[in-house]
Short mmCIF file of C-alpha atoms in Angstrom, two decimals:
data_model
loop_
_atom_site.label_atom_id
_atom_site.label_comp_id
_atom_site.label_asym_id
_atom_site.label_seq_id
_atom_site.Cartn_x
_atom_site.Cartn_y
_atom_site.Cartn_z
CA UNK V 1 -31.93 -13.16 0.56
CA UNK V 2 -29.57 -15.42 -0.29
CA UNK V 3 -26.63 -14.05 0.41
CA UNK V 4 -22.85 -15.84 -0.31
CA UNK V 5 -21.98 -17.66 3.52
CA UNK V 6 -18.68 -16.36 3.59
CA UNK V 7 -20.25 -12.75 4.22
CA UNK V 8 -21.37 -13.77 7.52
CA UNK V 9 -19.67 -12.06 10.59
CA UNK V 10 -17.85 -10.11 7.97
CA UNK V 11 -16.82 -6.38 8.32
CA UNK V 12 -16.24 -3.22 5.43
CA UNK V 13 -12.95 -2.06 5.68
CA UNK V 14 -12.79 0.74 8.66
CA UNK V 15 -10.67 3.70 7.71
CA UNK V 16 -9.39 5.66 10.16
CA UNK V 17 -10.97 8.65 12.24
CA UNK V 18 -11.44 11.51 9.98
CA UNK V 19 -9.45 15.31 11.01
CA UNK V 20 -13.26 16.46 11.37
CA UNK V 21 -14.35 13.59 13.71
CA UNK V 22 -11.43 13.85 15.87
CA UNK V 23 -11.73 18.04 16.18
CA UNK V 24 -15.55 17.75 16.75
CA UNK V 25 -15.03 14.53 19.57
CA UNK V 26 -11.82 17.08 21.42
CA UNK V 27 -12.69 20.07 21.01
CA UNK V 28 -9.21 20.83 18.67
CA UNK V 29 -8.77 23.46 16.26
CA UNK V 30 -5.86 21.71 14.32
CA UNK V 31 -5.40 17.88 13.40
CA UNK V 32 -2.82 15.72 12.68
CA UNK V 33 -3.47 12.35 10.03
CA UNK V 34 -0.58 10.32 9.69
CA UNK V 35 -2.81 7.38 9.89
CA UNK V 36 -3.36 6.27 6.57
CA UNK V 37 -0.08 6.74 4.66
CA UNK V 38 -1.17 9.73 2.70
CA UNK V 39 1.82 12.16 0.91
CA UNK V 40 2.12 15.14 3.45
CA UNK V 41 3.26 17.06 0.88
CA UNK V 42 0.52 16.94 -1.05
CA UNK V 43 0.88 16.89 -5.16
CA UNK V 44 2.55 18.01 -7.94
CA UNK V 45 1.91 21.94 -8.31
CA UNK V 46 1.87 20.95 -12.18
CA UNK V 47 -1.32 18.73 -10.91
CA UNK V 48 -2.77 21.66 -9.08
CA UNK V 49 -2.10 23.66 -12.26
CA UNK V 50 -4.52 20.94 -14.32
CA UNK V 51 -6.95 21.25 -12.16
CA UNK V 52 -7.62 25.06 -12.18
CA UNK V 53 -7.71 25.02 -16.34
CA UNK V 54 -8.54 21.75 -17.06
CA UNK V 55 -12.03 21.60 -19.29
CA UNK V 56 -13.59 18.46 -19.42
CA UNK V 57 -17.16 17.26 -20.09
CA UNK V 58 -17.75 15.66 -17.82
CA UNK V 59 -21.57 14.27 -19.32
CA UNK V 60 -19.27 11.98 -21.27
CA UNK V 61 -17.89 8.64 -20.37
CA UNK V 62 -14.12 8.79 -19.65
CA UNK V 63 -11.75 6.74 -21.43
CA UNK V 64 -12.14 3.33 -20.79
CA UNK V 65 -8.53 2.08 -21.99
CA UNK V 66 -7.18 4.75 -20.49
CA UNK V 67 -5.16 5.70 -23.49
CA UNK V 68 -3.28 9.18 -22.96
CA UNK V 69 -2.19 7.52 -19.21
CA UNK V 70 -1.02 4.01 -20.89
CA UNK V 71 0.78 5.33 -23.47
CA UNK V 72 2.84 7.59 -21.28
CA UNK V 73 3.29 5.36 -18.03
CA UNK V 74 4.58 2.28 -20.80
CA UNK V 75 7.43 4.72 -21.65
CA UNK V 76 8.18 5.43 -18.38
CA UNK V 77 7.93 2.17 -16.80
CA UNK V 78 9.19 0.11 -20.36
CA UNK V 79 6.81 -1.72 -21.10
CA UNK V 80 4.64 -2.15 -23.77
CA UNK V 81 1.20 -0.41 -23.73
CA UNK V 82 -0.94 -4.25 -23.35
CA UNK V 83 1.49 -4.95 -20.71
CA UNK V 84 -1.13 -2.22 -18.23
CA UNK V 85 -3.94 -2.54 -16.12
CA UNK V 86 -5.37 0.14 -14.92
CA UNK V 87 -7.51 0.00 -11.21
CA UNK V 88 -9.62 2.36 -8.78
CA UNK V 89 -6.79 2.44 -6.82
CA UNK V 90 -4.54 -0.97 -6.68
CA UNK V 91 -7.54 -2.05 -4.15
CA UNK V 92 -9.72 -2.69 -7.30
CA UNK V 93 -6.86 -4.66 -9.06
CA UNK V 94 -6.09 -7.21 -6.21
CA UNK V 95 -10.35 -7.26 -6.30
CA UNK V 96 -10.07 -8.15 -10.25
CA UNK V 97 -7.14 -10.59 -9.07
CA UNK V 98 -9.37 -12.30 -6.53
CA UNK V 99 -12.52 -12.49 -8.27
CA UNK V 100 -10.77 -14.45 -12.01
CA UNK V 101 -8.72 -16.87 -9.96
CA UNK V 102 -10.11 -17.53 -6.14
CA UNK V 103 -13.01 -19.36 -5.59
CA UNK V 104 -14.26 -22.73 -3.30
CA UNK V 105 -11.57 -25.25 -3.61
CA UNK V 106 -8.37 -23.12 -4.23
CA UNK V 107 -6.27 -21.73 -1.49
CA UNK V 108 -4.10 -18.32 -1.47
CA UNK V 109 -0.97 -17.41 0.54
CA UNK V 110 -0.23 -14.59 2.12
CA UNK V 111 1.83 -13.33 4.67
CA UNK V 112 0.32 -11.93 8.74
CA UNK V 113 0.43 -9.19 9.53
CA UNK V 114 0.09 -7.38 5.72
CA UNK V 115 -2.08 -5.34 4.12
CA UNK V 116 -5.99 -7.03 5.00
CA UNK V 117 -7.63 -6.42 1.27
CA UNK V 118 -5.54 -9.57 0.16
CA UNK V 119 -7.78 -11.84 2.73
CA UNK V 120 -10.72 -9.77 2.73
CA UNK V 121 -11.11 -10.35 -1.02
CA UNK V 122 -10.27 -14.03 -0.63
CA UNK V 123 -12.33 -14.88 1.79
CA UNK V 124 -15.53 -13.36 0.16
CA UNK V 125 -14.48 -15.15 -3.13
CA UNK V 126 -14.78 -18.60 -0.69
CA UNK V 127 -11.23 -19.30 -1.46
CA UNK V 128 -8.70 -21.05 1.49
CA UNK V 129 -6.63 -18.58 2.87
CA UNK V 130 -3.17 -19.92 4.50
CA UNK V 131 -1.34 -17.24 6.37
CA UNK V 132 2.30 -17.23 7.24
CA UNK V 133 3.58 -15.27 10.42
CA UNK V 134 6.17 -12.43 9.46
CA UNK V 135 9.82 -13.53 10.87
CA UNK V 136 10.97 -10.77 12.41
CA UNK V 137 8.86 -8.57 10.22
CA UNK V 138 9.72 -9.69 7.15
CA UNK V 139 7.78 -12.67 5.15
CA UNK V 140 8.83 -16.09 5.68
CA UNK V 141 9.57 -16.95 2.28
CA UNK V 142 10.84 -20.58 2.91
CA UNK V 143 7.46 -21.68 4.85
CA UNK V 144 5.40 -19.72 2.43
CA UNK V 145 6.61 -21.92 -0.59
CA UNK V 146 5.79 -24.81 1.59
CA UNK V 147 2.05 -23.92 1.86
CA UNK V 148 1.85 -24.04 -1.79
CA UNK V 149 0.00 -26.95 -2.66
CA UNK V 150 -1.83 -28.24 -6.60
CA UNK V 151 -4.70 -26.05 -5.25
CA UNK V 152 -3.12 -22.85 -5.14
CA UNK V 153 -4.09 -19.92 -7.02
CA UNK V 154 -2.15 -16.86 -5.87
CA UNK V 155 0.30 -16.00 -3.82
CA UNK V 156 0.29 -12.24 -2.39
CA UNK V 157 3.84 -10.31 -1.29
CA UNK V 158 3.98 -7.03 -0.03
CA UNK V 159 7.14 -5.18 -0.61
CA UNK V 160 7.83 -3.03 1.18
CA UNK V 161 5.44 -4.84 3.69
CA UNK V 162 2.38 -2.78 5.10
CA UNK V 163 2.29 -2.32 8.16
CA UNK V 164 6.40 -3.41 8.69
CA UNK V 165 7.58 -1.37 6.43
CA UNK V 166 10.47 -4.28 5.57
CA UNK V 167 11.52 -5.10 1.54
CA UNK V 168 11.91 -8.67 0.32
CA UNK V 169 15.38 -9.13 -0.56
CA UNK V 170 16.20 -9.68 -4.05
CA UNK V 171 18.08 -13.24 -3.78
CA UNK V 172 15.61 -14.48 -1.98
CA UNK V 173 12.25 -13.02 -3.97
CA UNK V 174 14.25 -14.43 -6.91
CA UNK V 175 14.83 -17.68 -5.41
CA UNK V 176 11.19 -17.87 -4.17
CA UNK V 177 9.35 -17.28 -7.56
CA UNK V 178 11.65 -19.99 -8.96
CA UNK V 179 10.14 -22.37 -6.55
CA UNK V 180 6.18 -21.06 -7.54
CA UNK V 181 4.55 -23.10 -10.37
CA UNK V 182 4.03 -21.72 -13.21
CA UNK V 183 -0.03 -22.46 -12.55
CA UNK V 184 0.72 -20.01 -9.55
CA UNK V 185 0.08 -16.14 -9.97
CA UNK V 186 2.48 -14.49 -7.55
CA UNK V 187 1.67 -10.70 -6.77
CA UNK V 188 3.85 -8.75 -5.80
CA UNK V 189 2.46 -5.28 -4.11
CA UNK V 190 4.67 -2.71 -4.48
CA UNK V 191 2.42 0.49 -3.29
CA UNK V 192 5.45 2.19 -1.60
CA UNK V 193 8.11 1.45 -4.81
CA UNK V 194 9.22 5.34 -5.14
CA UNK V 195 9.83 5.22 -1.47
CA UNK V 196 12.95 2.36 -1.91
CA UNK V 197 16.25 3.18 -0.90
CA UNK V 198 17.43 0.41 0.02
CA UNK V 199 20.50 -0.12 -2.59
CA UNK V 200 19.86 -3.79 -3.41
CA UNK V 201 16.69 -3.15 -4.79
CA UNK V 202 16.31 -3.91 -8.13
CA UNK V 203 12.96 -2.96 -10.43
CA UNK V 204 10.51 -5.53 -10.49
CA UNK V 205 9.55 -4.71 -13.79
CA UNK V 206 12.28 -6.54 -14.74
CA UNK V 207 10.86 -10.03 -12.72
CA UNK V 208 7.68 -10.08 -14.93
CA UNK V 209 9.93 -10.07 -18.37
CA UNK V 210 11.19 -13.57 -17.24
CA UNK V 211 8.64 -14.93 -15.62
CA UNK V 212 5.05 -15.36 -16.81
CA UNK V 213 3.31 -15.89 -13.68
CA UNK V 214 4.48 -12.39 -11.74
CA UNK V 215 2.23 -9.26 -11.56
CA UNK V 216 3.60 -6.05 -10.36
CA UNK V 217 0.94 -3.51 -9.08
CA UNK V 218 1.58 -0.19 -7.93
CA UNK V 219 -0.17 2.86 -7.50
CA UNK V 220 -0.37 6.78 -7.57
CA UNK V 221 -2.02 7.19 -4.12
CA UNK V 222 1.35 7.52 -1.94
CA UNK V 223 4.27 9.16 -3.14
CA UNK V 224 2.25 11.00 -6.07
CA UNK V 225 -0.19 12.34 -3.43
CA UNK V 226 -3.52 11.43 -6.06
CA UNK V 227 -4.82 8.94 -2.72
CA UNK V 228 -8.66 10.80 -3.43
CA UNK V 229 -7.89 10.22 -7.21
CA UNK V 230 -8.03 6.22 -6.96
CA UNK V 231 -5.69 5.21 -9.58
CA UNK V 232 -3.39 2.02 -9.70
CA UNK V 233 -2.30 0.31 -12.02
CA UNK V 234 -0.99 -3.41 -12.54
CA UNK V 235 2.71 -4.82 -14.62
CA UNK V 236 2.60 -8.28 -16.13
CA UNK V 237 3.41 -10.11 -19.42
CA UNK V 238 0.67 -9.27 -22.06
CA UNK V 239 -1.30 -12.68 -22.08
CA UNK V 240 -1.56 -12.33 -17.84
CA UNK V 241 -2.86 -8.78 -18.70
CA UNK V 242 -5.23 -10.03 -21.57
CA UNK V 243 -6.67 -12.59 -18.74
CA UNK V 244 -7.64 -9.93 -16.18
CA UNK V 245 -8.66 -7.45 -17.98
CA UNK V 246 -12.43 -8.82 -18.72
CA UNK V 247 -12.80 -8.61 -15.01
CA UNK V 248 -12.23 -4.83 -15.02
CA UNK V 249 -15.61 -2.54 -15.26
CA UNK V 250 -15.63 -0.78 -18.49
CA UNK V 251 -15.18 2.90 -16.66
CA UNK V 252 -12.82 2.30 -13.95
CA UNK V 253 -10.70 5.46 -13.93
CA UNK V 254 -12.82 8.77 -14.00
CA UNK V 255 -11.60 11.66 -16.97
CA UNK V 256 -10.08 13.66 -14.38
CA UNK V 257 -8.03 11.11 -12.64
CA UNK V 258 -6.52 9.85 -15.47
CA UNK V 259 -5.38 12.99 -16.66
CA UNK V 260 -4.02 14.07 -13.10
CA UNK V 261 -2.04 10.96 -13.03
CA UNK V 262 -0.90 11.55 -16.59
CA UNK V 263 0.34 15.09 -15.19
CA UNK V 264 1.90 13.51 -11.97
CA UNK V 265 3.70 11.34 -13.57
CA UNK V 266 5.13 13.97 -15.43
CA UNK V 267 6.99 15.56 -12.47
CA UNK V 268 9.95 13.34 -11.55
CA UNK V 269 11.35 15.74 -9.69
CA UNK V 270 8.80 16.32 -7.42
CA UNK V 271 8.94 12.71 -6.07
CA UNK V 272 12.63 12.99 -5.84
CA UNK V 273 12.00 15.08 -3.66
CA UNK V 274 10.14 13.63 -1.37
CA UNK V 275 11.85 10.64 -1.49
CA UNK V 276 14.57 12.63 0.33
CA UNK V 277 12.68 14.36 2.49
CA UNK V 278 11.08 10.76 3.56
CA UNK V 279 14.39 9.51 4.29
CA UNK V 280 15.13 12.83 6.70
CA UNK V 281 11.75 12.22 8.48
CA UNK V 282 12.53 8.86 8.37
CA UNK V 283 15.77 9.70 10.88
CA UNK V 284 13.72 11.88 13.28
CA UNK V 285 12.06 8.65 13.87
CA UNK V 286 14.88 6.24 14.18
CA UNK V 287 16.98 8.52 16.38
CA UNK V 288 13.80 8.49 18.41
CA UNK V 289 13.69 5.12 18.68
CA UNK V 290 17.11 4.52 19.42
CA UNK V 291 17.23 7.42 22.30
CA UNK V 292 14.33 5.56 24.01
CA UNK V 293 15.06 2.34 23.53
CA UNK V 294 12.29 1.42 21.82
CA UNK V 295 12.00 -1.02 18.11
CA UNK V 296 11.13 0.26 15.40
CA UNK V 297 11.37 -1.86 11.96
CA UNK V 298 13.67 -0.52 9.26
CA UNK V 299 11.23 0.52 7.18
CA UNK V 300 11.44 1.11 3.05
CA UNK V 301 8.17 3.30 2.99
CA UNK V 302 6.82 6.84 4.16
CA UNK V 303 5.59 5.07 7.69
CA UNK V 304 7.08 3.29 10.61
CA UNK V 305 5.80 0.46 12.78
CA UNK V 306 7.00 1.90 15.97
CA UNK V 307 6.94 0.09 19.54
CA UNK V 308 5.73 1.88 22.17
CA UNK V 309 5.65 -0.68 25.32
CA UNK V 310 1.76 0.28 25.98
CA UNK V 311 -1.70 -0.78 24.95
CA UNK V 312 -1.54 0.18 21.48
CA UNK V 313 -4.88 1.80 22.05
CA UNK V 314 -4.20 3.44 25.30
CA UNK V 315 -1.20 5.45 23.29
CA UNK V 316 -3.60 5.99 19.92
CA UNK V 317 -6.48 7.18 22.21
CA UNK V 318 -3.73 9.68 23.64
CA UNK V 319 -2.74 10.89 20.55
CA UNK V 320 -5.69 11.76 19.41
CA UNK V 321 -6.38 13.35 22.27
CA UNK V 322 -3.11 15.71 21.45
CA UNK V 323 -4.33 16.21 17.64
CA UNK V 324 -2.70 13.52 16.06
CA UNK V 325 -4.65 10.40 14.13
CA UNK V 326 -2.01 7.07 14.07
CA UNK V 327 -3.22 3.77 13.49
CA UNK V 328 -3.13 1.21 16.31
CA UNK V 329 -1.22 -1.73 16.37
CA UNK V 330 -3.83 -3.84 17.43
CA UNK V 331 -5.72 -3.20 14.34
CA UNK V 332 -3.29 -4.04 12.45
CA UNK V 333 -2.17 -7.23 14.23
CA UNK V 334 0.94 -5.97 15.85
CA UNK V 335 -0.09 -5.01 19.64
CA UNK V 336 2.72 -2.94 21.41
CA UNK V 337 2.99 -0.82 18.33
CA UNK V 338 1.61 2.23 16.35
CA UNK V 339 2.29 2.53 12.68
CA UNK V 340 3.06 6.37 11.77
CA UNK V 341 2.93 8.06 8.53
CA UNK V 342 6.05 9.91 8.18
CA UNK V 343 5.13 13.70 8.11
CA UNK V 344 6.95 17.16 7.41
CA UNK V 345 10.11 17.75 9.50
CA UNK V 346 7.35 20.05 11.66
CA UNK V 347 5.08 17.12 12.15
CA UNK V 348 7.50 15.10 12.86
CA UNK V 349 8.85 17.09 15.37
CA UNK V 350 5.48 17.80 16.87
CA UNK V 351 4.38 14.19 17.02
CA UNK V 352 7.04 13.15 18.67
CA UNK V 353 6.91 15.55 21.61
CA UNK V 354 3.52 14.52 21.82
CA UNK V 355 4.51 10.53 21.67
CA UNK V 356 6.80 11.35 24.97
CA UNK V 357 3.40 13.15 26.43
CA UNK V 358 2.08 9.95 26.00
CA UNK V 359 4.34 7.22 26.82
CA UNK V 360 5.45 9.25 29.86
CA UNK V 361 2.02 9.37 31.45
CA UNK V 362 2.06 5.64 30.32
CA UNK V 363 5.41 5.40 32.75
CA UNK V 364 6.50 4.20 29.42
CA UNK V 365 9.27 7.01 29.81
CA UNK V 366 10.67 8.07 32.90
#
């Protein structure tokens, strides 16, 4: 067959262990995930309510603009309604991204380490990829702009960066699209956005009304708890919008994920809330850090990139052992580290005795 050359040596993306995998390889009766950034809180309870009484036919195609969803998230975001693009999950929309503007003979930058669909996409689209090293975990926005050349197509940010956890300042995010061609798309991922803090942030929503060459995408997986919903969605000026949106498959968003994302989205208060209850988990973790001298980067999500002075793997493989699926940092191009979703105050608490466990039979910890 003739298959495209770039797929050679290439591999799917792995996701993590699964709670079932890990019980059935240990023996364990209760697991852990705080692997893959998931909500631990779950959803909305207004979501669960949809669910039990919703009545949909579900021999029927769903909406394929999406209409009840657009109309709402427009007011709520403010923006008008051709100013959306919806995705299976924001994966599919840096996938529609990829596949209208990369191809042989155009390059893309990105920052290393950050989240791998960017380069996975680009690389099977036969595009250049040009990677910048993180300073100090945040992107290097000055050498970034300097790898732009007349044959670049897109440039992908990550704010707050996965697997860092650090936010691009303002001044300089401003200053750095100013430098960016207009010819340039410059994407800026903000999958963590009800997560921020941080109290220099400013929307982004508001970037893409002055300039024509920004996309915003973000996403209902994280702090709405909808991950096994797949539904993102995408922020730009109308005529970027009207450009991508051929690329989208006609049925992207199944009936019942739209409407549970219509209901989420509904329920302000129930990411407020665990917004703050981020930030408390947030300050197990740091006074963790600090109490055994380890880093740990000031992070602007619901996970923290955590050093641990080991083999990554030795201290993953340990934890999992104990009932608790992390990620590696040498998957994710940081060795020394573990990224950890932040959990309930319980999990929390639990993982970290468990961390200790670990790092003390590392001689880690005395």
């Amino acid at each position: 067959m003739k298959w495209k050359n770039q797929l050679t040596g290439m591999k799917p993306y792995q996701p993590g262990k699964s709670t079932d995998e890990v019980k059935e390889m240990f023996g364990l009766d209760t697991i852990v995930k705080l692997a893959s950034n998931e909500n631990p809180f779950g959803f909305s309870s207004k979501v669960s309510e949809f669910l039990e009484n919703q009545t949909i036919n579900h021999a029927t195609y769903p909406d394929g603009y999406a209409s009840g969803l657009r109309k709402e998230l427009a007011k709520s975001v403010g923006v008008e309604e051709n100013q959306l693009l919806f995705g299976n999950g924001s994966d599919e929309i840096i996938m529609m991204i990829s596949r209208a503007l990369l191809q042989p003979g155009v390059n893309t930058v990105m920052a290393t380490p950050t989240f791998p669909q960017y380069r996975h996409n680009a690389v099977i689209d036969g595009a250049e990829v040009r990677e910048v090293l993180l300073t100090n975990g945040a992107h290097d926005l000055q050498e970034m702009a300097r790898q732009i050349d007349e044959n670049t197509a897109v440039v992908w940010l990550c704010s707050p960066n996965n697997p860092t956890g650090m936010l691009i300042g303002q001044d300089a995010l401003e200053e750095f699209i100013q430098k960016v061609s207009k010819e340039v798309l410059v994407v800026l991922d903000e999958a963590y956005f009800e997560y921020i803090t941080d109290a220099s942030y400013k929307n982004a929503i508001d970037l893409i009304k002055e300039y024509d060459n920004v996309i915003v995408l973000r996403t209902f997986s994280k702090a709405y708890g909808l991950a096994g919903f797949r539904v993102g969605y995408a922020v730009a000026q109308q005529e970027l919008i009207a450009q991508l949106d051929p690329v989208r498959e006609p049925f992207n968003n199944t009936v019942t994920s739209q409407g549970a994302a219509l209901v989420a989205l509904q329920d302000s208060s129930f990411i407020d809330d665990c917004r703050l209850q981020n930030e408390s988990g947030k300050k197990q973790f740091e006074d963790y850090a600090t109490s055994h001298n380890l880093h740990m980067y000031p992070s602007q999500g619901n996970f923290v990139l955590l050093e641990v002075k080991a083999d990554s793997d030795l201290v993953f493989d340990g934890l999992m052992k104990k009932g608790f699926i992390i990620r590696s940092g040498n998957a994710l191009g940081t060795p020394g580290y573990i990224r950890v979703t932040i959990g309930t105050t319980q999990q929390n608490e639990e993982f970290l005795q468990k961390l200790t466990e670990v790092l003390t039979d590392a001689e880690v910890l005395a």
